[in-house]
Amino acid sequence: MRMHAVRTKFEQHFRVRFTPDASRNRNIIKLLAEDIDVKRFFCSEELVDCLRTHVGIIEPVQTGPIVTHYTAGDLTGNNYGLPYHQDWPSMGTSARGVIAWTSIGDIGRKGPGLRIVPGSQLRGLWAGTQTDSGYVLDDQEIADALDIEVEAGQIVLMSPFLVHRTRTSEDPGWKLSLSCRFDDFACDSWDRRNFVSAYRTTVDRSVYLSGAE
Ligand SMILES: O=C(O)CCC(=O)C(=O)O
């Protein structure tokens, strides 16, 4: 299975480059999103077929980068997790948009994971606040949430309106999930909105000045 190979690569080529410098380690984790096998995974025929068949996307386009979500109680993860949020205000794209989410390792009932609120997408946009880390909901004590269980490489397709959060954990384990957004270029309402997108490419033109101490 392809995602097991990605995990092995992460452990043997990425994690071994970790040092006590958490920001270096986070840069390394982000680079997993640029790995060619990971990019291939999010361009795979199976995924694209599923977007066409099950989501009804006619002309699939990737409207965001692949994003890494590392969750761990170690120095690098710092037990950080996204609170309950919805992705739509960070997209603003087509009416048939979805987020494809997966994990490079199995996710069980214990340890870090993903908590979703089934059916929450049917209520549109919940009350919340747009922040630098996403559209965070006012209500963070939601009943009837579900901790998803997936095997490495299984894909969860989420509506941009699905309420979800990272499940942090006191367990020593770590999770590394990956997500990517897809939209439908054939969407009429997006066409009328001139194909706007929340995503921009930014270039930090000062980074070349940062050197080793
Ligand atoms: O995997 C996670 O921890 C959270 C992912 C997430 O919230 C998202 O992709 O919007």
PDB file of C-alpha atoms and ligand atoms in Angstrom:
ATOM      1  CA  MET A   1       0.000   0.000   0.000  1.00  0.00           C
ATOM      2  CA  ARG A   2       1.458   3.327  -1.118  1.00  0.00           C
ATOM      3  CA  MET A   3       0.883   5.234   2.131  1.00  0.00           C
ATOM      4  CA  HIS A   4       2.833   2.670   4.144  1.00  0.00           C
ATOM      5  CA  ALA A   5       5.793   3.425   1.891  1.00  0.00           C
ATOM      6  CA  VAL A   6       5.293   7.142   2.571  1.00  0.00           C
ATOM      7  CA  ARG A   7       5.318   6.488   6.305  1.00  0.00           C
ATOM      8  CA  THR A   8       8.508   4.462   6.030  1.00  0.00           C
ATOM      9  CA  LYS A   9      10.057   7.273   4.019  1.00  0.00           C
ATOM     10  CA  PHE A  10       8.930   9.800   6.619  1.00  0.00           C
ATOM     11  CA  GLU A  11      10.521   7.771   9.403  1.00  0.00           C
ATOM     12  CA  GLN A  12      13.743   6.952   7.565  1.00  0.00           C
ATOM     13  CA  HIS A  13      14.398  10.157   5.666  1.00  0.00           C
ATOM     14  CA  PHE A  14      12.461  12.917   7.404  1.00  0.00           C
ATOM     15  CA  ARG A  15      12.288  12.179  11.125  1.00  0.00           C
ATOM     16  CA  VAL A  16      15.950  11.251  11.247  1.00  0.00           C
ATOM     17  CA  ARG A  17      16.710  14.854  10.294  1.00  0.00           C
ATOM     18  CA  PHE A  18      14.853  16.178  13.344  1.00  0.00           C
ATOM     19  CA  THR A  19      16.930  18.062  15.905  1.00  0.00           C
ATOM     20  CA  PRO A  20      15.862  19.813  19.142  1.00  0.00           C
ATOM     21  CA  ASP A  21      14.960  22.805  16.916  1.00  0.00           C
ATOM     22  CA  ALA A  22      11.137  22.541  16.611  1.00  0.00           C
ATOM     23  CA  SER A  23      10.851  25.072  13.776  1.00  0.00           C
ATOM     24  CA  ARG A  24      13.416  23.139  11.701  1.00  0.00           C
ATOM     25  CA  ASN A  25      11.403  19.969  12.354  1.00  0.00           C
ATOM     26  CA  ARG A  26       8.180  21.664  11.266  1.00  0.00           C
ATOM     27  CA  ASN A  27       9.873  22.747   8.043  1.00  0.00           C
ATOM     28  CA  ILE A  28      10.891  19.124   7.486  1.00  0.00           C
ATOM     29  CA  ILE A  29       7.325  17.913   8.102  1.00  0.00           C
ATOM     30  CA  LYS A  30       5.967  20.492   5.635  1.00  0.00           C
ATOM     31  CA  LEU A  31       8.336  19.097   3.021  1.00  0.00           C
ATOM     32  CA  LEU A  32       6.511  15.778   3.115  1.00  0.00           C
ATOM     33  CA  ALA A  33       3.710  17.581   1.258  1.00  0.00           C
ATOM     34  CA  GLU A  34       6.187  18.234  -1.560  1.00  0.00           C
ATOM     35  CA  ASP A  35       7.241  14.598  -1.801  1.00  0.00           C
ATOM     36  CA  ILE A  36       6.549  13.253  -5.277  1.00  0.00           C
ATOM     37  CA  ASP A  37       4.818  10.084  -4.005  1.00  0.00           C
ATOM     38  CA  VAL A  38       2.537  12.193  -1.808  1.00  0.00           C
ATOM     39  CA  LYS A  39       1.715  14.442  -4.763  1.00  0.00           C
ATOM     40  CA  ARG A  40       1.021  11.334  -6.858  1.00  0.00           C
ATOM     41  CA  PHE A  41      -1.304  10.045  -4.143  1.00  0.00           C
ATOM     42  CA  PHE A  42      -3.443  13.192  -4.365  1.00  0.00           C
ATOM     43  CA  CYS A  43      -3.456  12.956  -8.175  1.00  0.00           C
ATOM     44  CA  SER A  44      -4.198   9.240  -8.300  1.00  0.00           C
ATOM     45  CA  GLU A  45      -6.723   7.907 -10.751  1.00  0.00           C
ATOM     46  CA  GLU A  46      -8.673   6.228  -7.922  1.00  0.00           C
ATOM     47  CA  LEU A  47      -9.094   9.532  -6.125  1.00  0.00           C
ATOM     48  CA  VAL A  48     -10.017  11.466  -9.253  1.00  0.00           C
ATOM     49  CA  ASP A  49     -12.509   8.728 -10.277  1.00  0.00           C
ATOM     50  CA  CYS A  50     -14.041   8.882  -6.807  1.00  0.00           C
ATOM     51  CA  LEU A  51     -14.402  12.679  -7.060  1.00  0.00           C
ATOM     52  CA  ARG A  52     -16.225  12.260 -10.359  1.00  0.00           C
ATOM     53  CA  THR A  53     -18.389   9.296  -9.362  1.00  0.00           C
ATOM     54  CA  HIS A  54     -19.218   9.935  -5.725  1.00  0.00           C
ATOM     55  CA  VAL A  55     -18.942  13.697  -5.375  1.00  0.00           C
ATOM     56  CA  GLY A  56     -20.211  14.580  -8.853  1.00  0.00           C
ATOM     57  CA  ILE A  57     -17.275  16.794  -9.714  1.00  0.00           C
ATOM     58  CA  ILE A  58     -17.210  17.162 -13.489  1.00  0.00           C
ATOM     59  CA  GLU A  59     -13.897  18.945 -14.034  1.00  0.00           C
ATOM     60  CA  PRO A  60     -11.729  18.354 -10.946  1.00  0.00           C
ATOM     61  CA  VAL A  61      -9.134  20.970 -10.027  1.00  0.00           C
ATOM     62  CA  GLN A  62      -6.874  21.081  -6.987  1.00  0.00           C
ATOM     63  CA  THR A  63      -7.476  24.440  -5.383  1.00  0.00           C
ATOM     64  CA  GLY A  64      -5.022  24.329  -2.534  1.00  0.00           C
ATOM     65  CA  PRO A  65      -1.663  22.874  -1.617  1.00  0.00           C
ATOM     66  CA  ILE A  66      -1.291  19.560   0.194  1.00  0.00           C
ATOM     67  CA  VAL A  67      -1.270  20.492   3.888  1.00  0.00           C
ATOM     68  CA  THR A  68       0.441  18.484   6.653  1.00  0.00           C
ATOM     69  CA  HIS A  69      -1.081  18.216  10.149  1.00  0.00           C
ATOM     70  CA  TYR A  70       1.386  16.836  12.694  1.00  0.00           C
ATOM     71  CA  THR A  71      -0.109  16.128  16.112  1.00  0.00           C
ATOM     72  CA  ALA A  72       2.054  15.010  19.014  1.00  0.00           C
ATOM     73  CA  GLY A  73       2.900  15.881  22.578  1.00  0.00           C
ATOM     74  CA  ASP A  74       6.580  16.286  21.684  1.00  0.00           C
ATOM     75  CA  LEU A  75       8.506  19.519  21.229  1.00  0.00           C
ATOM     76  CA  THR A  76       7.658  19.687  17.527  1.00  0.00           C
ATOM     77  CA  GLY A  77       3.922  19.050  17.867  1.00  0.00           C
ATOM     78  CA  ASN A  78       3.591  20.912  21.169  1.00  0.00           C
ATOM     79  CA  ASN A  79       0.213  19.185  21.609  1.00  0.00           C
ATOM     80  CA  TYR A  80      -1.247  21.639  19.135  1.00  0.00           C
ATOM     81  CA  GLY A  81      -4.466  20.783  17.361  1.00  0.00           C
ATOM     82  CA  LEU A  82      -6.998  22.759  15.389  1.00  0.00           C
ATOM     83  CA  PRO A  83     -10.167  23.469  17.397  1.00  0.00           C
ATOM     84  CA  TYR A  84     -13.634  22.859  15.920  1.00  0.00           C
ATOM     85  CA  HIS A  85     -13.777  24.723  12.630  1.00  0.00           C
ATOM     86  CA  GLN A  86     -15.245  24.690   9.126  1.00  0.00           C
ATOM     87  CA  ASP A  87     -13.130  24.972   5.992  1.00  0.00           C
ATOM     88  CA  TRP A  88     -15.560  26.799   3.700  1.00  0.00           C
ATOM     89  CA  PRO A  89     -14.529  30.345   4.756  1.00  0.00           C
ATOM     90  CA  SER A  90     -10.934  29.378   3.920  1.00  0.00           C
ATOM     91  CA  MET A  91     -11.990  28.218   0.442  1.00  0.00           C
ATOM     92  CA  GLY A  92     -14.884  30.204  -1.032  1.00  0.00           C
ATOM     93  CA  THR A  93     -14.652  28.217  -4.240  1.00  0.00           C
ATOM     94  CA  SER A  94     -17.037  25.885  -6.102  1.00  0.00           C
ATOM     95  CA  ALA A  95     -20.311  24.476  -4.775  1.00  0.00           C
ATOM     96  CA  ARG A  96     -19.033  20.904  -5.149  1.00  0.00           C
ATOM     97  CA  GLY A  97     -15.713  21.426  -3.376  1.00  0.00           C
ATOM     98  CA  VAL A  98     -14.375  18.745  -1.035  1.00  0.00           C
ATOM     99  CA  ILE A  99     -11.400  18.210   1.204  1.00  0.00           C
ATOM    100  CA  ALA A 100      -9.566  14.919   0.786  1.00  0.00           C
ATOM    101  CA  TRP A 101      -7.986  13.976   4.116  1.00  0.00           C
ATOM    102  CA  THR A 102      -5.775  11.024   4.905  1.00  0.00           C
ATOM    103  CA  SER A 103      -3.171   9.887   7.400  1.00  0.00           C
ATOM    104  CA  ILE A 104       0.233   8.311   6.826  1.00  0.00           C
ATOM    105  CA  GLY A 105      -0.405   5.984   9.791  1.00  0.00           C
ATOM    106  CA  ASP A 106      -3.433   4.105  11.083  1.00  0.00           C
ATOM    107  CA  ILE A 107      -5.764   6.174  13.266  1.00  0.00           C
ATOM    108  CA  GLY A 108      -7.556   4.338  16.026  1.00  0.00           C
ATOM    109  CA  ARG A 109      -9.778   5.275  18.939  1.00  0.00           C
ATOM    110  CA  LYS A 110      -6.804   6.293  21.031  1.00  0.00           C
ATOM    111  CA  GLY A 111      -4.004   8.707  20.354  1.00  0.00           C
ATOM    112  CA  PRO A 112      -4.107  11.780  18.156  1.00  0.00           C
ATOM    113  CA  GLY A 113      -6.781  11.754  15.469  1.00  0.00           C
ATOM    114  CA  LEU A 114      -9.627  13.561  13.762  1.00  0.00           C
ATOM    115  CA  ARG A 115     -12.993  14.283  15.349  1.00  0.00           C
ATOM    116  CA  ILE A 116     -15.927  15.131  13.096  1.00  0.00           C
ATOM    117  CA  VAL A 117     -19.540  16.117  13.707  1.00  0.00           C
ATOM    118  CA  PRO A 118     -21.616  13.967  11.327  1.00  0.00           C
ATOM    119  CA  GLY A 119     -24.417  15.898   9.617  1.00  0.00           C
ATOM    120  CA  SER A 120     -23.032  19.279  10.717  1.00  0.00           C
ATOM    121  CA  GLN A 121     -22.462  20.214   7.069  1.00  0.00           C
ATOM    122  CA  LEU A 122     -26.232  20.341   6.543  1.00  0.00           C
ATOM    123  CA  ARG A 123     -26.534  23.388   8.802  1.00  0.00           C
ATOM    124  CA  GLY A 124     -24.394  25.607   6.564  1.00  0.00           C
ATOM    125  CA  LEU A 125     -22.005  27.988   8.239  1.00  0.00           C
ATOM    126  CA  TRP A 126     -22.043  27.787  12.039  1.00  0.00           C
ATOM    127  CA  ALA A 127     -21.423  30.813  14.254  1.00  0.00           C
ATOM    128  CA  GLY A 128     -17.716  31.411  14.458  1.00  0.00           C
ATOM    129  CA  THR A 129     -14.786  33.736  13.913  1.00  0.00           C
ATOM    130  CA  GLN A 130     -12.376  33.891  11.028  1.00  0.00           C
ATOM    131  CA  THR A 131      -8.835  33.597  12.437  1.00  0.00           C
ATOM    132  CA  ASP A 132      -5.343  33.081  11.060  1.00  0.00           C
ATOM    133  CA  SER A 133      -5.719  29.349  11.585  1.00  0.00           C
ATOM    134  CA  GLY A 134      -9.203  29.039  10.103  1.00  0.00           C
ATOM    135  CA  TYR A 135     -12.885  29.658  10.815  1.00  0.00           C
ATOM    136  CA  VAL A 136     -13.108  28.661  14.496  1.00  0.00           C
ATOM    137  CA  LEU A 137     -16.569  27.895  15.875  1.00  0.00           C
ATOM    138  CA  ASP A 138     -17.972  29.683  18.919  1.00  0.00           C
ATOM    139  CA  ASP A 139     -19.251  26.352  20.245  1.00  0.00           C
ATOM    140  CA  GLN A 140     -16.331  24.094  21.158  1.00  0.00           C
ATOM    141  CA  GLU A 141     -18.393  21.702  23.328  1.00  0.00           C
ATOM    142  CA  ILE A 142     -20.280  19.800  20.669  1.00  0.00           C
ATOM    143  CA  ALA A 143     -22.096  16.562  21.491  1.00  0.00           C
ATOM    144  CA  ASP A 144     -22.427  13.652  19.036  1.00  0.00           C
ATOM    145  CA  ALA A 145     -18.962  13.977  17.604  1.00  0.00           C
ATOM    146  CA  LEU A 146     -17.288  10.986  16.040  1.00  0.00           C
ATOM    147  CA  ASP A 147     -13.645   9.984  16.320  1.00  0.00           C
ATOM    148  CA  ILE A 148     -12.839   8.551  12.957  1.00  0.00           C
ATOM    149  CA  GLU A 149     -10.886   5.323  12.581  1.00  0.00           C
ATOM    150  CA  VAL A 150      -8.949   4.875   9.367  1.00  0.00           C
ATOM    151  CA  GLU A 151      -6.117   2.825   8.038  1.00  0.00           C
ATOM    152  CA  ALA A 152      -3.117   4.601   6.596  1.00  0.00           C
ATOM    153  CA  GLY A 153      -3.943   5.901   3.133  1.00  0.00           C
ATOM    154  CA  GLN A 154      -7.717   5.615   3.438  1.00  0.00           C
ATOM    155  CA  ILE A 155      -9.286   8.848   2.279  1.00  0.00           C
ATOM    156  CA  VAL A 156     -11.986  10.777   4.090  1.00  0.00           C
ATOM    157  CA  LEU A 157     -13.831  13.185   1.799  1.00  0.00           C
ATOM    158  CA  MET A 158     -15.169  16.106   3.800  1.00  0.00           C
ATOM    159  CA  SER A 159     -17.679  18.754   2.871  1.00  0.00           C
ATOM    160  CA  PRO A 160     -16.213  22.255   3.371  1.00  0.00           C
ATOM    161  CA  PHE A 161     -19.066  22.749   5.861  1.00  0.00           C
ATOM    162  CA  LEU A 162     -18.276  19.667   7.963  1.00  0.00           C
ATOM    163  CA  VAL A 163     -17.452  20.673  11.533  1.00  0.00           C
ATOM    164  CA  HIS A 164     -14.229  18.961  12.601  1.00  0.00           C
ATOM    165  CA  ARG A 165     -11.208  19.298  14.844  1.00  0.00           C
ATOM    166  CA  THR A 166      -7.908  17.667  15.627  1.00  0.00           C
ATOM    167  CA  ARG A 167      -8.095  15.183  18.476  1.00  0.00           C
ATOM    168  CA  THR A 168      -5.063  15.768  20.649  1.00  0.00           C
ATOM    169  CA  SER A 169      -3.956  13.137  23.118  1.00  0.00           C
ATOM    170  CA  GLU A 170      -1.776  12.537  26.130  1.00  0.00           C
ATOM    171  CA  ASP A 171      -0.586   9.331  24.461  1.00  0.00           C
ATOM    172  CA  PRO A 172       3.060   9.248  23.401  1.00  0.00           C
ATOM    173  CA  GLY A 173       2.120   8.531  19.749  1.00  0.00           C
ATOM    174  CA  TRP A 174       2.031  11.015  16.891  1.00  0.00           C
ATOM    175  CA  LYS A 175      -0.166  11.430  13.852  1.00  0.00           C
ATOM    176  CA  LEU A 176       0.671  12.973  10.529  1.00  0.00           C
ATOM    177  CA  SER A 177      -2.334  13.654   8.380  1.00  0.00           C
ATOM    178  CA  LEU A 178      -2.441  15.240   4.950  1.00  0.00           C
ATOM    179  CA  SER A 179      -5.229  17.128   3.264  1.00  0.00           C
ATOM    180  CA  CYS A 180      -5.878  18.699  -0.098  1.00  0.00           C
ATOM    181  CA  ARG A 181      -8.823  20.599  -1.564  1.00  0.00           C
ATOM    182  CA  PHE A 182     -10.610  19.835  -4.787  1.00  0.00           C
ATOM    183  CA  ASP A 183     -13.146  21.901  -6.685  1.00  0.00           C
ATOM    184  CA  ASP A 184     -15.207  21.685  -9.830  1.00  0.00           C
ATOM    185  CA  PHE A 185     -14.165  23.993 -12.653  1.00  0.00           C
ATOM    186  CA  ALA A 186     -17.551  23.211 -14.249  1.00  0.00           C
ATOM    187  CA  CYS A 187     -19.465  24.799 -11.342  1.00  0.00           C
ATOM    188  CA  ASP A 188     -21.824  27.571 -12.550  1.00  0.00           C
ATOM    189  CA  SER A 189     -21.960  29.476  -9.267  1.00  0.00           C
ATOM    190  CA  TRP A 190     -18.158  29.549  -9.084  1.00  0.00           C
ATOM    191  CA  ASP A 191     -18.099  30.727 -12.707  1.00  0.00           C
ATOM    192  CA  ARG A 192     -20.481  33.578 -11.773  1.00  0.00           C
ATOM    193  CA  ARG A 193     -18.119  34.435  -8.895  1.00  0.00           C
ATOM    194  CA  ASN A 194     -15.272  34.588 -11.400  1.00  0.00           C
ATOM    195  CA  PHE A 195     -13.475  31.531  -9.973  1.00  0.00           C
ATOM    196  CA  VAL A 196     -12.274  33.337  -6.850  1.00  0.00           C
ATOM    197  CA  SER A 197     -10.239  31.346  -4.312  1.00  0.00           C
ATOM    198  CA  ALA A 198      -9.050  32.070  -0.781  1.00  0.00           C
ATOM    199  CA  TYR A 199      -5.628  30.641  -1.592  1.00  0.00           C
ATOM    200  CA  ARG A 200      -2.756  32.839  -2.709  1.00  0.00           C
ATOM    201  CA  THR A 201       0.804  31.963  -3.464  1.00  0.00           C
ATOM    202  CA  THR A 202       3.131  34.076  -1.383  1.00  0.00           C
ATOM    203  CA  VAL A 203       6.878  34.271  -1.725  1.00  0.00           C
ATOM    204  CA  ASP A 204       9.036  35.223   1.232  1.00  0.00           C
ATOM    205  CA  ARG A 205      11.746  37.213  -0.489  1.00  0.00           C
ATOM    206  CA  SER A 206      13.856  37.532   2.646  1.00  0.00           C
ATOM    207  CA  VAL A 207      14.300  33.838   3.426  1.00  0.00           C
ATOM    208  CA  TYR A 208      17.547  33.570   1.468  1.00  0.00           C
ATOM    209  CA  LEU A 209      19.111  35.817   4.103  1.00  0.00           C
ATOM    210  CA  SER A 210      18.572  33.280   6.897  1.00  0.00           C
ATOM    211  CA  GLY A 211      21.709  31.204   7.338  1.00  0.00           C
ATOM    212  CA  ALA A 212      23.101  28.718   9.801  1.00  0.00           C
ATOM    213  CA  GLU A 213      24.273  30.317  13.053  1.00  0.00           C
TER     214      GLU A 213
HETATM  215  O1  LIG B   1      -5.767  16.431  10.633  1.00  0.00           O
HETATM  216  C1  LIG B   1      -5.993  17.303  11.450  1.00  0.00           C
HETATM  217  O2  LIG B   1      -5.481  17.324  12.578  1.00  0.00           O
HETATM  218  C2  LIG B   1      -6.937  18.429  11.157  1.00  0.00           C
HETATM  219  C3  LIG B   1      -7.201  18.603   9.692  1.00  0.00           C
HETATM  220  C4  LIG B   1      -8.130  19.726   9.430  1.00  0.00           C
HETATM  221  O3  LIG B   1      -8.753  20.228  10.314  1.00  0.00           O
HETATM  222  C5  LIG B   1      -8.334  20.216   8.089  1.00  0.00           C
HETATM  223  O4  LIG B   1      -7.773  19.648   7.140  1.00  0.00           O
HETATM  224  O5  LIG B   1      -9.063  21.217   7.939  1.00  0.00           O
END
